mmCIF file of C-alpha atoms and ligand atoms in Angstrom:
data_model
loop_
_atom_site.group_PDB
_atom_site.id
_atom_site.type_symbol
_atom_site.label_atom_id
_atom_site.label_comp_id
_atom_site.label_asym_id
_atom_site.label_seq_id
_atom_site.Cartn_x
_atom_site.Cartn_y
_atom_site.Cartn_z
ATOM 1 C CA MET H 11 267.445 -67.430 11.540
ATOM 2 C CA ASN H 12 266.891 -66.651 7.857
ATOM 3 C CA LYS H 13 263.860 -67.054 5.609
ATOM 4 C CA TYR H 14 264.791 -70.648 4.701
ATOM 5 C CA GLU H 15 264.841 -71.865 8.307
ATOM 6 C CA LYS H 16 262.008 -72.832 10.566
ATOM 7 C CA PRO H 17 262.267 -72.542 14.371
ATOM 8 C CA GLY H 18 263.947 -75.595 15.864
ATOM 9 C CA GLU H 19 265.131 -76.861 12.473
ATOM 10 C CA PHE H 20 268.551 -78.469 12.705
ATOM 11 C CA TYR H 21 269.878 -80.813 10.080
ATOM 12 C CA ASP H 22 272.661 -83.076 11.259
ATOM 13 C CA GLY H 23 271.751 -86.040 9.042
ATOM 14 C CA LEU H 24 272.087 -86.662 5.325
ATOM 15 C CA ARG H 25 270.946 -83.493 3.582
ATOM 16 C CA LEU H 26 269.296 -84.493 0.336
ATOM 17 C CA HIS H 27 266.827 -81.598 0.512
ATOM 18 C CA GLN H 28 268.779 -78.548 -0.703
ATOM 19 C CA ASN H 29 270.633 -79.755 -3.803
ATOM 20 C CA GLU H 30 273.970 -79.284 -2.063
ATOM 21 C CA ASN H 31 277.093 -81.263 -2.898
ATOM 22 C CA THR H 32 276.870 -83.744 -0.018
ATOM 23 C CA GLY H 33 280.447 -84.884 -0.665
ATOM 24 C CA GLY H 34 281.840 -81.592 0.647
ATOM 25 C CA CYS H 35 284.030 -79.118 -1.212
ATOM 26 C CA SER H 36 287.389 -79.811 -2.849
ATOM 27 C CA PRO H 37 290.236 -80.379 -0.345
ATOM 28 C CA LYS H 38 292.103 -77.645 -2.248
ATOM 29 C CA VAL H 39 289.564 -75.164 -0.865
ATOM 30 C CA ILE H 40 290.338 -76.213 2.693
ATOM 31 C CA GLN H 41 294.070 -75.857 2.014
ATOM 32 C CA ALA H 42 293.536 -72.390 0.569
ATOM 33 C CA LEU H 43 291.453 -71.310 3.557
ATOM 34 C CA ALA H 44 294.095 -72.633 5.940
ATOM 35 C CA GLY H 45 296.625 -70.474 4.097
ATOM 36 C CA LEU H 46 294.771 -67.212 4.764
ATOM 37 C CA SER H 47 296.995 -64.726 6.558
ATOM 38 C CA ARG H 48 296.068 -62.491 9.472
ATOM 39 C CA GLU H 49 296.415 -59.488 7.176
ATOM 40 C CA GLN H 50 294.040 -60.974 4.591
ATOM 41 C CA LEU H 51 291.399 -61.204 7.282
ATOM 42 C CA ALA H 52 292.179 -57.701 8.505
ATOM 43 C CA TYR H 53 291.856 -55.992 5.107
ATOM 44 C CA TYR H 54 288.782 -55.425 2.929
ATOM 45 C CA PRO H 55 288.822 -58.108 0.246
ATOM 46 C CA PRO H 56 290.351 -57.492 -3.203
ATOM 47 C CA TYR H 57 288.160 -58.851 -6.028
ATOM 48 C CA ASN H 58 290.249 -58.571 -9.191
ATOM 49 C CA ALA H 59 291.894 -62.003 -9.122
ATOM 50 C CA ALA H 60 288.718 -63.912 -8.216
ATOM 51 C CA THR H 61 286.709 -61.932 -10.785
ATOM 52 C CA GLU H 62 289.288 -62.762 -13.491
ATOM 53 C CA VAL H 63 289.256 -66.456 -12.594
ATOM 54 C CA CYS H 64 285.446 -66.639 -12.565
ATOM 55 C CA ALA H 65 285.204 -64.665 -15.818
ATOM 56 C CA ARG H 66 287.669 -67.029 -17.483
ATOM 57 C CA TYR H 67 285.697 -70.025 -16.220
ATOM 58 C CA LEU H 68 282.483 -68.597 -17.672
ATOM 59 C CA GLY H 69 284.132 -67.353 -20.869
ATOM 60 C CA VAL H 70 283.269 -63.664 -20.395
ATOM 61 C CA ASP H 71 285.196 -60.417 -19.978
ATOM 62 C CA ALA H 72 285.801 -59.455 -16.363
ATOM 63 C CA GLU H 73 283.955 -56.122 -16.841
ATOM 64 C CA ARG H 74 280.834 -58.103 -17.641
ATOM 65 C CA LEU H 75 280.893 -60.054 -14.364
ATOM 66 C CA THR H 76 280.085 -59.197 -10.751
ATOM 67 C CA LEU H 77 280.825 -61.523 -7.857
ATOM 68 C CA LEU H 78 277.972 -62.137 -5.446
ATOM 69 C CA ASN H 79 277.507 -63.403 -1.926
ATOM 70 C CA GLY H 80 275.644 -66.353 -3.436
ATOM 71 C CA LEU H 81 273.284 -66.156 -6.379
ATOM 72 C CA ASP H 82 270.509 -65.357 -3.883
ATOM 73 C CA GLU H 83 272.126 -61.958 -3.493
ATOM 74 C CA GLY H 84 271.969 -61.435 -7.261
ATOM 75 C CA ILE H 85 268.257 -62.246 -7.279
ATOM 76 C CA MET H 86 267.598 -59.755 -4.490
ATOM 77 C CA ALA H 87 269.790 -57.145 -6.206
ATOM 78 C CA ALA H 88 267.869 -57.635 -9.465
ATOM 79 C CA ALA H 89 264.608 -57.174 -7.561
ATOM 80 C CA ILE H 90 265.914 -53.987 -5.945
ATOM 81 C CA GLY H 91 267.324 -52.724 -9.228
ATOM 82 C CA TYR H 92 264.315 -53.476 -11.428
ATOM 83 C CA LEU H 93 261.189 -54.175 -9.399
ATOM 84 C CA ARG H 94 260.688 -51.281 -6.984
ATOM 85 C CA PRO H 95 257.540 -49.201 -7.504
ATOM 86 C CA THR H 96 258.234 -45.670 -8.670
ATOM 87 C CA PRO H 97 256.949 -42.574 -6.802
ATOM 88 C CA ASP H 98 254.287 -42.008 -9.519
ATOM 89 C CA GLY H 99 252.603 -45.305 -8.588
ATOM 90 C CA PHE H 100 254.032 -47.587 -11.291
ATOM 91 C CA VAL H 101 254.285 -51.158 -9.927
ATOM 92 C CA PRO H 102 256.736 -53.294 -11.930
ATOM 93 C CA GLU H 103 255.869 -56.924 -12.626
ATOM 94 C CA ALA H 104 258.065 -60.015 -12.444
ATOM 95 C CA ILE H 105 257.025 -63.039 -14.472
ATOM 96 C CA ILE H 106 257.692 -66.316 -12.696
ATOM 97 C CA PRO H 107 256.998 -69.582 -14.532
ATOM 98 C CA GLU H 108 255.913 -72.150 -11.924
ATOM 99 C CA PRO H 109 256.997 -74.270 -10.184
ATOM 100 C CA ALA H 110 259.908 -71.990 -9.380
ATOM 101 C CA PHE H 111 262.698 -71.288 -6.919
ATOM 102 C CA GLU H 112 260.670 -69.568 -4.192
ATOM 103 C CA ILE H 113 263.120 -66.693 -3.725
ATOM 104 C CA PHE H 114 261.983 -65.040 -6.990
ATOM 105 C CA GLY H 115 258.528 -64.467 -5.527
ATOM 106 C CA PHE H 116 259.789 -63.528 -2.034
ATOM 107 C CA ASP H 117 262.197 -60.918 -3.330
ATOM 108 C CA THR H 118 259.727 -59.457 -5.825
ATOM 109 C CA GLU H 119 257.190 -58.923 -3.043
ATOM 110 C CA ILE H 120 259.728 -57.634 -0.519
ATOM 111 C CA VAL H 121 260.697 -54.753 -2.811
ATOM 112 C CA GLY H 122 257.050 -53.967 -3.655
ATOM 113 C CA GLY H 123 256.899 -55.492 -7.149
ATOM 114 C CA ARG H 124 254.092 -57.741 -8.363
ATOM 115 C CA PRO H 125 254.786 -61.420 -9.109
ATOM 116 C CA VAL H 126 252.917 -62.731 -12.164
ATOM 117 C CA ARG H 127 252.941 -66.511 -11.914
ATOM 118 C CA VAL H 128 252.602 -68.700 -14.997
ATOM 119 C CA ALA H 129 251.151 -72.188 -14.528
ATOM 120 C CA PRO H 130 253.272 -75.173 -15.618
ATOM 121 C CA ASN H 131 252.664 -77.624 -18.432
ATOM 122 C CA PRO H 132 251.820 -81.100 -17.075
ATOM 123 C CA ASP H 133 255.223 -82.445 -18.263
ATOM 124 C CA PHE H 134 257.044 -79.308 -17.003
ATOM 125 C CA SER H 135 258.193 -78.394 -20.503
ATOM 126 C CA PHE H 136 258.653 -74.628 -20.777
ATOM 127 C CA PRO H 137 255.283 -72.889 -21.309
ATOM 128 C CA LEU H 138 256.654 -70.360 -23.803
ATOM 129 C CA ASP H 139 253.322 -69.212 -25.202
ATOM 130 C CA ARG H 140 251.890 -68.501 -21.760
ATOM 131 C CA VAL H 141 255.063 -66.751 -20.568
ATOM 132 C CA VAL H 142 255.009 -64.491 -23.638
ATOM 133 C CA ALA H 143 251.273 -63.893 -23.149
ATOM 134 C CA ALA H 144 251.945 -62.798 -19.535
ATOM 135 C CA ILE H 145 254.320 -60.024 -20.668
ATOM 136 C CA THR H 146 252.819 -56.533 -20.322
ATOM 137 C CA PRO H 147 254.196 -52.966 -20.555
ATOM 138 C CA ARG H 148 254.692 -53.279 -16.764
ATOM 139 C CA THR H 149 256.988 -56.337 -17.018
ATOM 140 C CA ARG H 150 260.445 -55.490 -15.723
ATOM 141 C CA VAL H 151 261.929 -58.951 -14.980
ATOM 142 C CA VAL H 152 261.257 -62.444 -16.321
ATOM 143 C CA PHE H 153 262.814 -64.993 -13.972
ATOM 144 C CA LEU H 154 263.851 -68.165 -15.810
ATOM 145 C CA THR H 155 265.780 -71.073 -14.292
ATOM 146 C CA ASN H 156 267.619 -73.387 -16.641
ATOM 147 C CA PRO H 157 267.537 -76.247 -15.784
ATOM 148 C CA ASN H 158 264.595 -75.506 -13.551
ATOM 149 C CA ASN H 159 264.361 -76.095 -9.811
ATOM 150 C CA PRO H 160 262.438 -78.127 -8.580
ATOM 151 C CA THR H 161 261.763 -80.054 -11.808
ATOM 152 C CA GLY H 162 265.268 -80.427 -13.269
ATOM 153 C CA VAL H 163 263.768 -79.791 -16.727
ATOM 154 C CA SER H 164 265.713 -77.606 -19.175
ATOM 155 C CA MET H 165 264.169 -75.088 -21.500
ATOM 156 C CA PRO H 166 265.373 -74.704 -25.080
ATOM 157 C CA LEU H 167 267.732 -71.742 -25.532
ATOM 158 C CA GLU H 168 265.365 -70.682 -28.322
ATOM 159 C CA ALA H 169 262.700 -70.051 -25.655
ATOM 160 C CA ILE H 170 265.046 -67.633 -23.846
ATOM 161 C CA ARG H 171 265.704 -65.818 -27.138
ATOM 162 C CA ALA H 172 261.948 -65.583 -27.737
ATOM 163 C CA VAL H 173 261.254 -64.180 -24.255
ATOM 164 C CA ALA H 174 264.132 -61.696 -24.597
ATOM 165 C CA ALA H 175 262.641 -60.504 -27.899
ATOM 166 C CA ALA H 176 259.170 -60.119 -26.366
ATOM 167 C CA VAL H 177 259.874 -58.082 -23.188
ATOM 168 C CA PRO H 178 259.408 -54.307 -23.284
ATOM 169 C CA ALA H 179 262.321 -51.869 -23.351
ATOM 170 C CA GLY H 180 263.745 -51.468 -19.850
ATOM 171 C CA ALA H 181 262.912 -55.050 -18.833
ATOM 172 C CA ILE H 182 265.412 -57.846 -18.294
ATOM 173 C CA VAL H 183 265.374 -61.612 -18.573
ATOM 174 C CA PHE H 184 267.127 -63.067 -15.532
ATOM 175 C CA VAL H 185 268.401 -66.541 -16.412
ATOM 176 C CA ASP H 186 269.265 -68.448 -13.254
ATOM 177 C CA GLU H 187 271.828 -71.091 -14.200
ATOM 178 C CA ALA H 188 272.428 -72.478 -10.695
ATOM 179 C CA TYR H 189 272.469 -76.000 -12.163
ATOM 180 C CA ALA H 190 274.136 -75.353 -15.539
ATOM 181 C CA GLU H 191 277.249 -77.384 -14.679
ATOM 182 C CA PHE H 192 275.004 -80.456 -14.651
ATOM 183 C CA SER H 193 273.171 -79.715 -17.910
ATOM 184 C CA GLN H 194 276.339 -78.395 -19.604
ATOM 185 C CA ARG H 195 274.244 -75.838 -21.472
ATOM 186 C CA SER H 196 274.398 -72.116 -20.911
ATOM 187 C CA PHE H 197 272.977 -68.950 -22.404
ATOM 188 C CA ILE H 198 276.237 -67.115 -21.641
ATOM 189 C CA PRO H 199 277.699 -67.449 -25.185
ATOM 190 C CA GLU H 200 274.562 -65.714 -26.513
ATOM 191 C CA LEU H 201 274.705 -62.739 -24.142
ATOM 192 C CA PRO H 202 276.534 -60.383 -26.560
ATOM 193 C CA ALA H 203 273.514 -60.647 -28.893
ATOM 194 C CA PHE H 204 270.988 -60.188 -26.057
ATOM 195 C CA PRO H 205 271.877 -57.114 -23.976
ATOM 196 C CA ASN H 206 268.626 -57.390 -21.990
ATOM 197 C CA VAL H 207 269.514 -60.845 -20.602
ATOM 198 C CA VAL H 208 271.625 -61.470 -17.492
ATOM 199 C CA VAL H 209 272.814 -64.889 -16.350
ATOM 200 C CA GLY H 210 273.321 -65.771 -12.694
ATOM 201 C CA ARG H 211 275.594 -68.599 -11.589
ATOM 202 C CA THR H 212 276.487 -70.157 -8.264
ATOM 203 C CA PHE H 213 279.391 -72.123 -6.829
ATOM 204 C CA SER H 214 277.063 -73.614 -4.202
ATOM 205 C CA LYS H 215 276.078 -76.677 -6.183
ATOM 206 C CA ALA H 216 278.654 -78.377 -8.428
ATOM 207 C CA PHE H 217 281.565 -76.810 -6.534
ATOM 208 C CA GLY H 218 280.260 -77.569 -3.036
ATOM 209 C CA LEU H 219 280.620 -74.015 -1.697
ATOM 210 C CA ALA H 220 277.078 -73.308 -0.449
ATOM 211 C CA GLY H 221 278.309 -72.589 3.074
ATOM 212 C CA ILE H 222 280.845 -69.993 2.065
ATOM 213 C CA ARG H 223 278.417 -68.074 -0.235
ATOM 214 C CA ILE H 224 279.785 -67.249 -3.654
ATOM 215 C CA GLY H 225 278.061 -66.674 -6.977
ATOM 216 C CA ALA H 226 278.353 -64.403 -9.979
ATOM 217 C CA ILE H 227 276.210 -62.523 -12.443
ATOM 218 C CA THR H 228 277.104 -61.635 -16.006
ATOM 219 C CA GLY H 229 275.590 -59.611 -18.804
ATOM 220 C CA HIS H 230 275.825 -56.266 -20.591
ATOM 221 C CA PRO H 231 277.418 -53.703 -18.218
ATOM 222 C CA ASP H 232 274.516 -51.233 -18.656
ATOM 223 C CA THR H 233 271.960 -53.920 -17.818
ATOM 224 C CA LEU H 234 274.031 -55.110 -14.869
ATOM 225 C CA GLU H 235 274.461 -51.587 -13.495
ATOM 226 C CA PRO H 236 271.172 -51.363 -11.487
ATOM 227 C CA ILE H 237 271.994 -54.818 -10.054
ATOM 228 C CA ARG H 238 275.580 -53.872 -9.205
ATOM 229 C CA LEU H 239 274.387 -50.743 -7.438
ATOM 230 C CA ALA H 240 272.134 -52.860 -5.226
ATOM 231 C CA VAL H 241 274.886 -55.322 -4.213
ATOM 232 C CA PRO H 242 276.353 -54.195 -0.873
ATOM 233 C CA VAL H 243 279.973 -53.118 -1.108
ATOM 234 C CA TYR H 244 282.327 -55.928 0.028
ATOM 235 C CA SER H 245 279.471 -58.400 0.401
ATOM 236 C CA VAL H 246 281.765 -61.217 -0.791
ATOM 237 C CA ASN H 247 284.210 -61.999 1.998
ATOM 238 C CA ILE H 248 287.878 -62.953 1.725
ATOM 239 C CA ALA H 249 287.222 -66.628 2.499
ATOM 240 C CA ALA H 250 284.858 -66.834 -0.484
ATOM 241 C CA VAL H 251 287.367 -64.964 -2.683
ATOM 242 C CA VAL H 252 290.076 -67.486 -1.851
ATOM 243 C CA ALA H 253 287.750 -70.492 -1.925
ATOM 244 C CA VAL H 254 286.331 -69.892 -5.388
ATOM 245 C CA GLN H 255 289.803 -69.624 -6.913
ATOM 246 C CA ALA H 256 290.890 -72.870 -5.279
ATOM 247 C CA ALA H 257 287.640 -74.586 -6.293
ATOM 248 C CA LEU H 258 288.078 -73.554 -9.918
ATOM 249 C CA SER H 259 291.644 -74.894 -9.885
ATOM 250 C CA ASP H 260 290.427 -78.410 -9.080
ATOM 251 C CA ARG H 261 288.623 -79.539 -12.212
ATOM 252 C CA ALA H 262 289.114 -83.223 -11.332
ATOM 253 C CA TYR H 263 287.043 -82.796 -8.184
ATOM 254 C CA VAL H 264 284.107 -81.266 -10.082
ATOM 255 C CA ASP H 265 284.340 -83.824 -12.876
ATOM 256 C CA ASP H 266 284.130 -86.617 -10.328
ATOM 257 C CA TYR H 267 281.040 -85.064 -8.740
ATOM 258 C CA LEU H 268 279.382 -84.529 -12.139
ATOM 259 C CA ASP H 269 280.070 -88.159 -12.947
ATOM 260 C CA GLN H 270 278.542 -89.297 -9.652
ATOM 261 C CA VAL H 271 275.470 -87.135 -10.334
ATOM 262 C CA GLN H 272 274.891 -88.927 -13.653
ATOM 263 C CA GLN H 273 275.278 -92.316 -12.007
ATOM 264 C CA SER H 274 273.069 -91.329 -9.068
ATOM 265 C CA LYS H 275 270.289 -90.194 -11.378
ATOM 266 C CA ALA H 276 270.487 -93.477 -13.296
ATOM 267 C CA LEU H 277 270.289 -95.416 -10.008
ATOM 268 C CA LEU H 278 267.300 -93.370 -8.858
ATOM 269 C CA TYR H 279 265.458 -93.764 -12.166
ATOM 270 C CA ALA H 280 266.059 -97.523 -12.095
ATOM 271 C CA ALA H 281 264.843 -97.751 -8.494
ATOM 272 C CA CYS H 282 261.719 -95.741 -9.315
ATOM 273 C CA ASP H 283 261.025 -97.949 -12.349
ATOM 274 C CA ARG H 284 261.369 -101.051 -10.140
ATOM 275 C CA LEU H 285 259.141 -99.608 -7.436
ATOM 276 C CA GLY H 286 256.481 -98.181 -9.738
ATOM 277 C CA LEU H 287 257.229 -94.540 -8.909
ATOM 278 C CA ARG H 288 256.942 -91.873 -11.573
ATOM 279 C CA TYR H 289 259.756 -89.302 -11.831
ATOM 280 C CA THR H 290 260.753 -86.361 -13.993
ATOM 281 C CA ARG H 291 264.035 -86.839 -15.878
ATOM 282 C CA SER H 292 266.413 -84.183 -14.629
ATOM 283 C CA ASP H 293 269.286 -82.183 -16.105
ATOM 284 C CA ALA H 294 270.321 -81.075 -12.585
ATOM 285 C CA ASN H 295 271.731 -82.756 -9.437
ATOM 286 C CA PHE H 296 268.310 -83.681 -8.083
ATOM 287 C CA VAL H 297 265.269 -85.625 -9.191
ATOM 288 C CA LEU H 298 261.605 -84.843 -8.661
ATOM 289 C CA VAL H 299 259.930 -88.123 -7.705
ATOM 290 C CA HIS H 300 256.147 -88.308 -8.019
ATOM 291 C CA ALA H 301 255.198 -90.479 -5.076
ATOM 292 C CA ALA H 302 251.486 -89.538 -5.016
ATOM 293 C CA ASP H 303 249.898 -90.548 -1.712
ATOM 294 C CA ARG H 304 253.164 -92.180 -0.520
ATOM 295 C CA ALA H 305 255.060 -88.880 -0.514
ATOM 296 C CA ALA H 306 254.468 -87.957 3.129
ATOM 297 C CA ASP H 307 255.289 -91.510 4.224
ATOM 298 C CA ILE H 308 258.576 -91.500 2.304
ATOM 299 C CA VAL H 309 259.628 -88.113 3.684
ATOM 300 C CA ARG H 310 258.736 -89.227 7.242
ATOM 301 C CA THR H 311 260.560 -92.567 6.958
ATOM 302 C CA ALA H 312 263.591 -90.878 5.443
ATOM 303 C CA MET H 313 263.630 -88.417 8.335
ATOM 304 C CA ALA H 314 263.511 -91.325 10.810
ATOM 305 C CA HIS H 315 266.701 -92.588 9.108
ATOM 306 C CA GLY H 316 268.296 -89.145 9.384
ATOM 307 C CA ILE H 317 267.805 -88.399 5.679
ATOM 308 C CA TYR H 318 266.185 -85.116 4.672
ATOM 309 C CA LEU H 319 264.133 -84.959 1.482
ATOM 310 C CA ARG H 320 262.166 -81.990 0.204
ATOM 311 C CA ASP H 321 258.413 -82.376 -0.010
ATOM 312 C CA ARG H 322 257.364 -80.145 -2.941
ATOM 313 C CA SER H 323 253.739 -81.350 -2.950
ATOM 314 C CA LYS H 324 252.300 -77.891 -2.444
ATOM 315 C CA GLU H 325 253.820 -76.362 -5.572
ATOM 316 C CA PRO H 326 251.901 -75.926 -8.809
ATOM 317 C CA GLY H 327 251.877 -79.161 -10.797
ATOM 318 C CA CYS H 328 253.761 -81.021 -8.069
ATOM 319 C CA ALA H 329 251.081 -82.847 -6.043
ATOM 320 C CA GLY H 330 252.742 -85.822 -4.340
ATOM 321 C CA ALA H 331 256.242 -84.795 -5.483
ATOM 322 C CA ILE H 332 259.448 -85.166 -3.472
ATOM 323 C CA ARG H 333 262.689 -83.561 -4.565
ATOM 324 C CA VAL H 334 265.756 -85.701 -3.902
ATOM 325 C CA SER H 335 269.347 -84.541 -4.337
ATOM 326 C CA ALA H 336 271.181 -87.010 -6.589
ATOM 327 C CA GLY H 337 274.899 -86.569 -6.077
ATOM 328 C CA ILE H 338 277.210 -88.813 -4.110
ATOM 329 C CA ILE H 339 276.391 -92.403 -5.103
ATOM 330 C CA GLU H 340 276.618 -93.741 -1.558
ATOM 331 C CA HIS H 341 274.119 -91.124 -0.401
ATOM 332 C CA THR H 342 271.738 -91.900 -3.250
ATOM 333 C CA LYS H 343 271.817 -95.577 -2.319
ATOM 334 C CA ARG H 344 270.782 -94.713 1.241
ATOM 335 C CA CYS H 345 267.808 -92.806 -0.129
ATOM 336 C CA ILE H 346 266.850 -95.689 -2.416
ATOM 337 C CA HIS H 347 266.820 -98.008 0.619
ATOM 338 C CA VAL H 348 264.206 -95.728 2.175
ATOM 339 C CA PHE H 349 262.063 -95.861 -0.990
ATOM 340 C CA GLU H 350 262.331 -99.666 -0.895
ATOM 341 C CA GLU H 351 261.464 -99.832 2.784
ATOM 342 C CA VAL H 352 258.309 -97.763 2.339
ATOM 343 C CA LEU H 353 257.094 -99.203 -0.945
ATOM 344 C CA CYS H 354 258.012 -102.853 -0.368
ATOM 345 C CA ALA H 355 256.351 -102.755 3.076
ATOM 346 C CA ALA H 356 253.174 -101.617 1.333
ATOM 347 C CA GLN H 357 253.080 -104.633 -1.005
HETATM 348 C C1 PLP K 10 267.460 -71.930 -8.860
HETATM 349 C C2 PLP K 10 268.351 -71.499 -7.750
HETATM 350 N N1 PLP K 10 268.891 -70.273 -7.782
HETATM 351 C C3 PLP K 10 269.690 -69.838 -6.803
HETATM 352 C C4 PLP K 10 269.987 -70.643 -5.717
HETATM 353 C C5 PLP K 10 270.819 -70.080 -4.622
HETATM 354 O O1 PLP K 10 272.169 -70.113 -4.941
HETATM 355 P P1 PLP K 10 273.223 -69.551 -3.904
HETATM 356 O O2 PLP K 10 273.519 -70.628 -2.918
HETATM 357 O O3 PLP K 10 274.403 -69.203 -4.750
HETATM 358 O O4 PLP K 10 272.631 -68.347 -3.255
HETATM 359 C C6 PLP K 10 269.442 -71.914 -5.620
HETATM 360 C C7 PLP K 10 269.707 -72.755 -4.453
HETATM 361 O O5 PLP K 10 269.039 -73.714 -4.162
HETATM 362 C C8 PLP K 10 268.604 -72.359 -6.669
HETATM 363 O O6 PLP K 10 268.025 -73.557 -6.630
#
């Protein structure tokens, strides 16, 4: 069991609670995995080819990119590399604008760093002034997610530049771009001008590879070094090495998913408008629906239909909010039926 799972949790229904690609990965990935030889499984994995392919995809030099066993590993490695207390009693701080991907806080605390949480704006726009005000000489990491999870709201690239300019020497800005394929905006082209910024990416979402675990981190080699040192040697396995290359060779598959995400979000917005539910417009493959006192009812009814939604009610600024993956159109329609069942029954 890992830190995401609860005892007895087993999801065999429609998983709209973890922002996965519920259509499954590209068939080319399955073909590539089937082609693995006995020797490939017997040898430690070579990384050059997969690193080159990922670097080309992201438009960076291969020396500026490290493959990861999922972006989660990059977050933990950044925490280990930058947020451990020093023997003289210095406790580094990580700034985390809320609501945030919960792993930033977990990993900061696990290594002994101090999370400094910044409250959200009511519309989830990026609270730049308060993030800058939270920076101290002890700041070592600012965790930003663009577009953010669980809101789906993007921050202006100018805000990232401003944060990068405001952090003390020795600190980094960690830009988590897990959902950048959906927003089609990235800080990566700006990295040469901002050596204290690193960008993390994942192939779990748009490319449907969450189960095989593959991500990447890019930035200035000196800034990446403490992160690289904390990544276990050979943590990316040969199946992931082969899978990511096959996934990146099938652009049509990703384009189709991105197209379905746009359509799914439009369907969800229209359904919410019809049903009188508020929602936050999203640049990612999920939508935060503000269902107020109907949230628990919707999550329960969905579960009874074998559909899993994520109740985010307990997060700052998110009272009554449910996060719904918006990907495969057919799956979105099933979720909308649940919304209709709960809200029309109430009328
Ligand atoms: C913001 C964010 N970062 C990182 C991850 C984890 O990515 P990976 O599956 O590559 O570990 C997720 C997954 O939900 C996420 O939402």
